[in-house]
Structure formats: structure tokens, C-alpha cells
């Protein structure tokens, strides 16, 4: 479960911006549905969802990109070759920040232990990395590294509670890789729960991502999974009576069908790969007024229906595994009531039994509703005069109980609105 995420000097984010998923003690509403107990002594209740509003190009998506960068760097940096550049993008509108590291820090709970992990990176190297664990509520600094520019080397610290072949893991860590990523590949058992949280618990759907249909199709290959998908679709009132998925063999391909200038080894590989390949044929059955079933191929369905089917598998997976889903522009091609339906699944404790969390961006102001979200679940992003993104919660404005939040936002009370000018020719 996610407690807090901070990012500094990344893309449109210059100063440190922090998203918190802890429930405020000042707000008592919707506790049974929108909050849950972290199960760790000393921690407040956590929020199941958070929604982020703001105009186009304000930086909402960059917050999600930052979290995704952090996840991918943890999972993959051990495979970086010596001298390979780090694909990080510092704030570009300031000559100072362009040459400064980008920094990421996250607080989370895994296996009933709270962790605080972070790192700072330039395009060339990791400049800082740190990990603290809080078993039984007491802080333990497991390790820290910091780059000493004068000596051109890393300074290392290992706490007494961090055990194992520390020297071997340290020496194996390249300057453009994380110690966490490297040590886990070298069978460090103590760090595996931290690595596993990034690998198994975090999920992100970023701008422009095509949602993979495979999870939804896989569910439909067995009766129980298909029933879950059908229940998901029926709950969303899609009007589908049955799903049929068949595998169609790809017709054999002859060498002369490939481009004449294609190298022979590549031709042979293409022919080998395509042999025995199958493509899925998805059909939805709809009932007519006479009770007959009419099949529609997947491309013939509406964009909204295709997206709901695509969402079904990942959404059920997030709920089943208690994952944290970051979703950019959840409302795309969806009716506002379908958006409410998806949010409602996460905020229903009888369905969300494993405390999955959802953080999403949207332009759909119809869900800016005090009956759906608490004030500490609503966030805004806007840019300042220097083009730097600023993230802030609705609670900064202390809205009155019962205040019309959608009206207040559209009237500019909370900021984070586009400034629309008059077009002149």
C-alpha cells in the first residue's frame, strides 16, 4: 500500500511535490468506504483513491510518469551497461535545474513493514540512494550512498540491521544503477520485499498507453474468470449476453511474400515465428427483442465498450492482488457513470478486500462530488509563472461541508483551470 510519493526536478516538476494517501483526521466523512486501516501501528488510515485535476499541459501526467520512472529504474537499472545514459528529464526551464539531479522518494507498506526509499539521479549516475525500514514502528537505516564529486566516488553507509554480503553487492553496483536493483539480482533476501513491491504492487497506465486486452482474454479462457468478466460488464450496463473468443491460425506465409530486399536470416526468422501463430477473434453476443443472439466482432463495438472490456481484466487483477494503480485520464471515452462505477469498485470494501488503491487524473468534473470523495482525496495541478507544476490538495481551501465542489472548481475557486483567451483573426 502507498503512503506517500514525492518528486523533485523531473519534467515540468521543479520544486518537491508530494502526493499523500494518508487520511486526514480533520475529515470524518466516508471513512467506511474511502479509507482503510494500514495494519501497522502508528500509521493513520489510508485512502483508497485520489483524483487529480488540472488544465491540459499543467503536469498531471508528469506526476504519474515520475512514479513510473522510479518503478522502471528500480526494476531495470541493474541491466544498464557501463556508461549507458539514464533516461531522466530534469526541469528544462531553468539553467540551474537542467544540470541538477532528479529526486524520487516513496513511503509504502509491504508485508506489514513500512519502508522509506528514495534516490537521486542525473543523466550520468546515481547521486544518492537511501532505504529506511520501520519494523515494529522503529526506524532502521539499512543503507545510504552518496556521490562525492571531489573524489569522484560513492560514500557508503550500512546500518547494523542490514546484513549479508554488503561489500560484494556494493562493488557490483555500477554508477548508473541502483544498489537495490543490483543486490536483489545477486540474491539479497532482505531487499526482496522492497523490490517485490515495485514489481508486483505498482501498475501504471500512462498517456497514450494502449491497454492490453490479454488480461481480459485470459480471464475468459476458464469458466470462473469468464463469469467475473461478464459480471464486470453487466455491472457497467454494457448489454452483452455472452463473450466468444476463438483462436484463428495465421495463414502460412511463403518466402516470396516477404520483401525482396529483406536479409535471408531475417526472412527465416519471420517464417519460423509466424508458423503456428494464432490471432484472437473476440465476439460479443447481444440479445435482440425476440431473444435471439446477435454476434458483434470486437472492432464493431463502440469505443466505450471496447475500453470497458479492456479495463475489466486489469481492474479485476488490481482488486485481486491489492495493487496500486496510477491511471492517466480515466474518463477517456467513458460515460461519467462508468467512471463512477470503476471508482466505486475500488471504494467498496466488500469488493476491494485486499486494499487496492487508485490514483487517477481526469477532466470529468461530474465526479468532483463530496458524496464520492473526501476533501483529502481531491488534488489539483497548475503551473506557476515560471512554468513549474505545483500539486496541492483541495483541503488547502478548507471548503465548507456541503459546498458544491464542481461549481467551485469551474468558477475558479481552487485554481488549476485553463485560461481561455478570445480568438482574433
Coordinates of C-alpha atoms in Angstrom, one line a residue:
X1 CA 0.0 0.0 0.0
X2 CA 1.1 3.5 -0.8
X3 CA 1.6 6.1 1.9
X4 CA 3.3 9.0 0.1
X5 CA 5.2 9.8 -3.1
X6 CA 7.5 12.8 -3.7
X7 CA 9.4 14.0 -6.8
X8 CA 11.8 16.9 -7.4
X9 CA 13.2 18.3 -10.7
X10 CA 11.5 16.0 -13.1
X11 CA 10.0 17.2 -16.4
X12 CA 7.6 20.1 -15.5
X13 CA 8.1 19.5 -11.8
X14 CA 10.8 21.8 -10.4
X15 CA 10.3 22.0 -6.6
X16 CA 9.4 19.0 -4.5
X17 CA 5.8 17.9 -5.0
X18 CA 4.2 15.3 -2.7
X19 CA 1.1 13.2 -3.1
X20 CA -0.1 11.8 0.3
X21 CA -2.5 8.9 0.6
X22 CA -3.0 9.2 4.4
X23 CA -6.5 10.1 5.6
X24 CA -6.7 13.4 7.5
X25 CA -8.1 13.3 11.0
X26 CA -10.0 16.6 10.3
X27 CA -12.4 14.9 7.9
X28 CA -14.7 12.2 9.2
X29 CA -16.9 11.5 6.2
X30 CA -16.9 8.4 4.0
X31 CA -14.5 6.6 6.4
X32 CA -16.0 3.1 6.0
X33 CA -15.8 3.2 2.2
X34 CA -13.0 5.5 1.2
X35 CA -10.5 4.7 4.0
X36 CA -8.9 1.6 5.3
X37 CA -6.6 0.6 8.2
X38 CA -2.9 0.2 7.2
X39 CA -2.5 -2.6 9.7
X40 CA 0.7 -1.0 11.0
X41 CA 0.9 0.6 14.5
X42 CA 1.4 4.3 14.4
X43 CA 0.1 4.9 10.9
X44 CA -3.1 6.8 10.1
X45 CA -5.9 5.3 8.0
X46 CA -5.1 5.3 4.3
X47 CA -7.2 6.5 1.3
X48 CA -8.4 4.0 -1.3
X49 CA -8.4 6.6 -4.1
X50 CA -7.1 10.0 -5.1
X51 CA -8.2 12.2 -8.1
X52 CA -6.1 14.8 -9.7
X53 CA -7.5 17.8 -11.7
X54 CA -5.8 20.5 -13.7
X55 CA -5.7 22.0 -17.2
X56 CA -4.0 20.4 -20.2
X57 CA -0.2 20.6 -20.0
X58 CA -0.2 21.5 -16.3
X59 CA 1.8 18.5 -15.3
X60 CA -0.8 16.0 -14.1
X61 CA 0.6 13.2 -16.3
X62 CA 4.2 14.0 -15.3
X63 CA 3.4 13.1 -11.7
X64 CA 2.4 9.6 -13.0
X65 CA 5.4 9.5 -15.3
X66 CA 7.7 10.2 -12.4
X67 CA 6.3 7.3 -10.4
X68 CA 6.6 5.1 -13.5
X69 CA 10.2 6.2 -14.0
X70 CA 11.0 5.3 -10.4
X71 CA 9.4 1.9 -10.8
X72 CA 11.2 1.1 -14.0
X73 CA 14.6 2.3 -12.7
X74 CA 14.3 0.0 -9.7
X75 CA 13.3 -3.0 -11.8
X76 CA 15.8 -2.5 -14.7
X77 CA 18.8 -0.4 -13.7
X78 CA 20.9 -3.4 -12.8
X79 CA 20.9 -4.3 -16.5
X80 CA 22.4 -0.9 -17.6
X81 CA 25.7 -1.2 -19.3
X82 CA 28.7 0.8 -18.1
X83 CA 28.4 4.3 -19.4
X84 CA 24.8 4.0 -20.6
X85 CA 22.9 7.2 -20.1
X86 CA 20.0 7.4 -17.7
X87 CA 16.8 8.5 -19.5
X88 CA 15.8 11.1 -16.9
X89 CA 14.4 14.5 -17.8
X90 CA 15.1 17.4 -15.3
X91 CA 13.1 20.6 -15.3
X92 CA 14.1 22.4 -18.5
X93 CA 13.1 26.0 -18.0
X94 CA 15.8 26.8 -15.5
X95 CA 19.5 26.8 -16.3
X96 CA 20.3 25.6 -12.7
X97 CA 17.9 22.6 -12.6
X98 CA 18.9 21.4 -16.0
X99 CA 22.2 20.2 -14.5
X100 CA 20.9 19.1 -11.2
X101 CA 19.7 15.5 -10.3
X102 CA 16.1 14.5 -10.3
X103 CA 14.9 13.0 -7.0
X104 CA 12.3 10.5 -6.1
X105 CA 11.1 9.2 -2.7
X106 CA 8.3 6.9 -1.7
X107 CA 6.8 5.6 1.6
X108 CA 4.9 2.3 1.4
X109 CA 3.9 -0.8 3.4
X110 CA 4.9 -4.3 2.3
X111 CA 4.3 -7.4 4.4
X112 CA 3.3 -5.2 7.4
X113 CA 6.5 -3.3 7.4
X114 CA 6.8 0.4 6.5
X115 CA 9.6 1.5 4.2
X116 CA 11.1 4.8 3.1
X117 CA 13.0 4.5 -0.1
X118 CA 14.5 7.1 -2.5
X119 CA 17.2 8.0 -4.9
X120 CA 18.5 11.0 -6.9
X121 CA 19.9 10.6 -10.5
X122 CA 21.5 12.7 -13.2
X123 CA 21.7 11.5 -16.8
X124 CA 25.1 10.1 -15.9
X125 CA 24.9 8.5 -12.5
X126 CA 23.0 7.8 -9.3
X127 CA 24.0 10.6 -6.9
X128 CA 22.1 9.4 -3.8
X129 CA 20.2 6.4 -2.7
X130 CA 18.7 5.5 0.7
X131 CA 16.5 3.0 2.4
X132 CA 14.9 3.0 5.8
X133 CA 12.7 0.2 7.3
X134 CA 10.4 0.6 10.2
X135 CA 9.8 -2.9 11.7
X136 CA 7.7 -2.7 14.9
X137 CA 7.5 1.1 14.2
X138 CA 11.2 1.8 14.9
X139 CA 13.3 3.4 12.2
X140 CA 16.3 1.4 10.9
X141 CA 18.6 3.0 8.3
X142 CA 19.6 0.0 6.2
X143 CA 21.9 1.7 3.8
X144 CA 22.8 5.0 2.1
X145 CA 25.1 6.0 -0.7
X146 CA 26.1 9.5 -1.8
X147 CA 28.3 10.6 -4.6
X148 CA 31.3 12.6 -3.6
X149 CA 32.1 14.8 -6.7
X150 CA 35.5 15.9 -5.4
X151 CA 36.7 12.3 -5.0
X152 CA 34.6 11.0 -7.9
X153 CA 33.4 8.1 -5.8
X154 CA 30.4 7.0 -3.7
X155 CA 30.4 7.2 0.0
X156 CA 28.5 4.2 1.6
X157 CA 26.8 3.6 4.9
X158 CA 25.4 0.3 6.0
X159 CA 23.3 0.0 9.2
X160 CA 23.8 -2.8 11.7
X161 CA 20.4 -4.2 10.8
X162 CA 21.4 -4.7 7.2
X163 CA 23.2 -8.0 6.9
X164 CA 24.7 -10.1 4.2
X165 CA 27.5 -9.7 1.6
X166 CA 27.4 -6.0 1.6
X167 CA 30.9 -5.5 0.1
X168 CA 30.1 -7.7 -2.9
X169 CA 26.8 -6.0 -3.6
X170 CA 28.4 -2.6 -3.3
X171 CA 31.3 -3.4 -5.7
X172 CA 28.8 -4.8 -8.2
X173 CA 26.7 -1.7 -8.3
X174 CA 27.6 0.5 -11.3
X175 CA 27.3 4.2 -11.1
X176 CA 24.2 4.3 -13.4
X177 CA 22.4 1.5 -11.4
X178 CA 20.7 1.3 -8.1
X179 CA 22.1 -0.7 -5.2
X180 CA 18.6 -2.1 -4.6
X181 CA 18.2 -3.3 -8.2
X182 CA 21.7 -4.8 -8.2
X183 CA 21.7 -6.5 -4.8
X184 CA 18.4 -8.3 -5.5
X185 CA 19.8 -9.8 -8.7
X186 CA 22.6 -11.1 -6.5
X187 CA 20.2 -12.9 -4.2
X188 CA 19.9 -10.4 -1.4
X189 CA 16.9 -11.8 0.6
X190 CA 16.5 -8.8 2.9
X191 CA 15.7 -6.4 0.0
X192 CA 13.4 -8.7 -1.9
X193 CA 10.2 -7.5 -0.3
X194 CA 11.1 -3.9 -1.3
X195 CA 11.9 -4.9 -4.9
X196 CA 8.7 -7.1 -5.0
X197 CA 6.6 -4.1 -4.0
X198 CA 7.8 -2.2 -7.1
X199 CA 7.5 -5.3 -9.3
X200 CA 4.1 -6.7 -8.1
X201 CA 2.2 -3.9 -6.5
X202 CA 2.6 -0.9 -8.7
X203 CA 0.7 -0.6 -12.0
X204 CA 0.6 2.5 -14.3
X205 CA -1.4 3.4 -17.4
X206 CA 0.3 6.4 -18.8
X207 CA -0.6 8.9 -21.5
X208 CA -1.1 7.2 -24.9
X209 CA -0.8 3.7 -23.5
X210 CA -2.9 1.1 -25.2
X211 CA -4.5 -1.2 -22.6
X212 CA -3.5 -4.8 -23.3
X213 CA -6.5 -7.0 -23.9
X214 CA -4.6 -10.1 -22.9
X215 CA -5.6 -10.0 -19.2
X216 CA -9.3 -9.8 -20.1
X217 CA -9.0 -12.5 -22.7
X218 CA -7.0 -14.8 -20.3
X219 CA -9.8 -14.5 -17.8
X220 CA -12.3 -15.7 -20.4
X221 CA -10.4 -18.9 -21.0
X222 CA -11.9 -20.5 -17.9
X223 CA -15.4 -20.5 -16.5
X224 CA -14.9 -18.7 -13.2
X225 CA -12.8 -16.0 -14.9
X226 CA -15.3 -15.5 -17.7
X227 CA -18.1 -15.2 -15.1
X228 CA -16.1 -12.4 -13.4
X229 CA -15.6 -10.6 -16.7
X230 CA -19.3 -10.9 -17.5
X231 CA -20.3 -9.7 -14.1
X232 CA -18.0 -6.7 -14.6
X233 CA -19.5 -5.9 -17.9
X234 CA -23.1 -6.4 -16.7
X235 CA -22.5 -4.2 -13.7
X236 CA -21.4 -1.5 -16.1
X237 CA -24.6 -2.0 -18.1
X238 CA -22.9 -2.8 -21.3
X239 CA -25.7 -5.1 -22.6
X240 CA -23.6 -8.1 -23.5
X241 CA -25.1 -11.6 -23.0
X242 CA -22.0 -13.7 -23.9
X243 CA -18.4 -13.5 -25.0
X244 CA -16.9 -15.8 -27.5
X245 CA -13.1 -15.9 -28.1
X246 CA -11.7 -18.1 -30.8
X247 CA -8.1 -18.5 -31.9
X248 CA -7.7 -18.2 -35.7
X249 CA -4.4 -19.7 -37.2
X250 CA -2.4 -17.3 -39.2
X251 CA -2.3 -18.5 -42.8
X252 CA 1.1 -19.9 -43.9
X253 CA 3.5 -17.4 -45.4
X254 CA 5.7 -18.1 -48.4
X255 CA 9.2 -16.6 -48.7
X256 CA 8.3 -14.8 -51.8
X257 CA 5.6 -12.9 -49.9
X258 CA 8.3 -11.1 -47.9
X259 CA 10.2 -8.0 -49.2
X260 CA 12.8 -9.0 -51.7
X261 CA 15.5 -6.8 -50.0
X262 CA 14.9 -8.5 -46.6
X263 CA 18.1 -10.3 -45.4
X264 CA 17.8 -14.1 -45.7
X265 CA 18.4 -14.7 -41.9
X266 CA 15.6 -12.3 -41.1
X267 CA 13.3 -13.9 -43.6
X268 CA 13.9 -17.3 -42.0
X269 CA 13.2 -15.9 -38.5
X270 CA 9.9 -14.3 -39.6
X271 CA 8.8 -17.5 -41.2
X272 CA 9.7 -19.5 -38.1
X273 CA 8.0 -17.1 -35.8
X274 CA 4.7 -16.9 -37.7
X275 CA 4.5 -20.7 -38.0
X276 CA 1.7 -21.9 -35.7
X277 CA 0.8 -18.3 -34.7
X278 CA -2.8 -17.6 -33.8
X279 CA -4.8 -14.4 -33.5
X280 CA -7.8 -13.9 -31.2
X281 CA -11.2 -13.4 -32.6
X282 CA -13.4 -11.7 -30.0
X283 CA -17.1 -11.5 -30.4
X284 CA -19.8 -10.1 -28.1
X285 CA -23.3 -11.5 -28.3
X286 CA -26.2 -9.1 -27.9
X287 CA -29.9 -10.1 -27.4
X288 CA -32.5 -8.9 -29.8
X289 CA -36.0 -8.0 -28.7
X290 CA -37.0 -11.5 -29.8
X291 CA -34.4 -13.1 -27.6
X292 CA -32.0 -14.1 -30.3
X293 CA -28.3 -13.7 -30.0
X294 CA -26.6 -11.4 -32.5
X295 CA -22.7 -11.5 -32.6
X296 CA -20.7 -8.4 -33.0
X297 CA -17.0 -8.5 -33.7
X298 CA -14.8 -6.6 -31.3
X299 CA -13.9 -3.8 -33.8
X300 CA -17.6 -3.2 -34.4
X301 CA -18.4 -2.4 -30.8
X302 CA -18.3 1.2 -29.5
X303 CA -15.1 2.6 -28.3
X304 CA -16.5 2.8 -24.8
X305 CA -17.5 -0.9 -24.8
X306 CA -14.0 -1.9 -26.1
X307 CA -12.4 0.1 -23.3
X308 CA -14.6 -1.4 -20.6
X309 CA -13.7 -4.9 -21.8
X310 CA -10.0 -3.9 -21.9
X311 CA -10.3 -2.4 -18.4
X312 CA -12.1 -5.5 -16.9
X313 CA -9.1 -7.8 -16.7
X314 CA -6.6 -5.2 -15.3
X315 CA -9.2 -3.8 -12.9
X316 CA -10.1 -7.3 -11.5
X317 CA -6.3 -8.0 -11.3
X318 CA -5.7 -4.9 -9.3
X319 CA -8.6 -5.8 -6.9
X320 CA -7.5 -9.4 -6.5
X321 CA -3.8 -8.6 -5.8
X322 CA -4.3 -5.4 -3.8
X323 CA -2.2 -3.3 -6.3
X324 CA -1.8 0.5 -6.6
X325 CA -3.0 1.7 -10.0
X326 CA -1.9 5.0 -11.4
X327 CA -4.3 5.8 -14.3
X328 CA -4.0 8.9 -16.6
X329 CA -7.2 10.3 -17.9
X330 CA -9.5 7.6 -16.6
X331 CA -12.5 9.3 -18.3
X332 CA -11.3 8.9 -21.9
X333 CA -14.2 7.5 -24.0
X334 CA -16.2 6.6 -20.9
X335 CA -19.6 7.9 -19.7
X336 CA -19.3 9.7 -16.3
X337 CA -21.5 6.9 -14.7
X338 CA -19.0 4.3 -15.9
X339 CA -16.2 6.3 -14.3
X340 CA -18.2 6.3 -11.1
X341 CA -18.7 2.6 -11.4
X342 CA -14.9 2.0 -11.7
X343 CA -14.2 4.2 -8.8
X344 CA -17.0 2.6 -6.8
X345 CA -15.3 -0.9 -7.2
X346 CA -12.2 0.4 -5.5
X347 CA -14.1 2.2 -2.8
X348 CA -16.3 -0.8 -1.9
X349 CA -14.6 -2.6 1.0
X350 CA -16.7 -5.8 0.3
X351 CA -15.2 -5.9 -3.3
X352 CA -11.8 -4.4 -2.5
X353 CA -10.8 -6.9 0.1
X354 CA -7.1 -6.5 -0.4
X355 CA -6.9 -2.7 -0.1
X356 CA -6.1 -1.8 -3.7
X357 CA -5.6 1.9 -4.4
X358 CA -6.4 4.1 -7.4
X359 CA -4.7 7.4 -8.2
X360 CA -6.0 8.9 -11.4
X361 CA -6.2 12.1 -13.4
X362 CA -9.3 13.3 -15.1
X363 CA -11.1 16.3 -16.7
X364 CA -14.5 14.9 -15.7
X365 CA -15.8 17.4 -13.1
X366 CA -19.0 15.4 -12.6
X367 CA -17.1 13.1 -10.1
X368 CA -15.9 16.2 -8.2
X369 CA -18.6 15.3 -5.6
X370 CA -18.4 15.4 -1.9
X371 CA -20.6 12.3 -1.8
X372 CA -18.0 10.4 -3.8
X373 CA -14.7 11.8 -2.5
X374 CA -13.4 13.3 0.8
X375 CA -11.7 16.6 0.6
X376 CA -8.3 15.0 1.3
X377 CA -8.7 12.7 -1.8
X378 CA -9.0 15.6 -4.3
X379 CA -5.8 17.2 -5.7
X380 CA -5.1 19.9 -8.3
X381 CA -2.1 20.7 -10.5
X382 CA -1.3 24.0 -12.1
X383 CA 1.8 25.8 -13.4
X384 CA 3.3 28.9 -11.9
X385 CA 4.7 31.9 -13.9
X386 CA 8.0 30.0 -14.4
X387 CA 6.2 27.0 -16.0
X388 CA 6.8 24.8 -12.9
X389 CA 4.0 22.4 -11.9
X390 CA 2.5 22.7 -8.4
X391 CA 0.4 19.9 -6.8
X392 CA -1.9 20.8 -3.9
X393 CA -5.0 19.3 -2.2
X394 CA -8.5 20.6 -2.0
X395 CA -8.1 20.7 1.8
X396 CA -5.8 23.7 1.4
X397 CA -9.0 25.8 0.7
X398 CA -11.0 24.4 3.7
X399 CA -14.2 24.1 1.7
X400 CA -17.4 24.2 3.7
X401 CA -19.3 21.0 4.4
X402 CA -21.8 20.5 1.6
X403 CA -20.1 23.0 -0.7
X404 CA -20.7 22.4 -4.4
X405 CA -17.2 21.3 -5.3
X406 CA -17.8 21.1 -9.1
X407 CA -19.2 24.5 -9.2
X408 CA -16.5 25.9 -7.1
X409 CA -13.8 24.4 -9.3
X410 CA -15.3 25.6 -12.5
X411 CA -15.7 29.1 -11.1
X412 CA -12.0 29.2 -10.3
X413 CA -12.2 29.0 -6.5
X414 CA -9.5 26.3 -6.4
X415 CA -7.4 27.3 -9.4
X416 CA -6.0 24.7 -11.8
X417 CA -8.2 25.9 -14.6
X418 CA -7.2 26.7 -18.2
X419 CA -7.1 30.4 -19.1
X420 CA -9.2 30.7 -22.3
X421 CA -8.5 33.7 -24.4
X422 CA -10.5 35.3 -27.1
X423 CA -9.6 34.2 -30.6
X424 CA -9.0 37.1 -33.0
X425 CA -8.2 36.9 -36.7

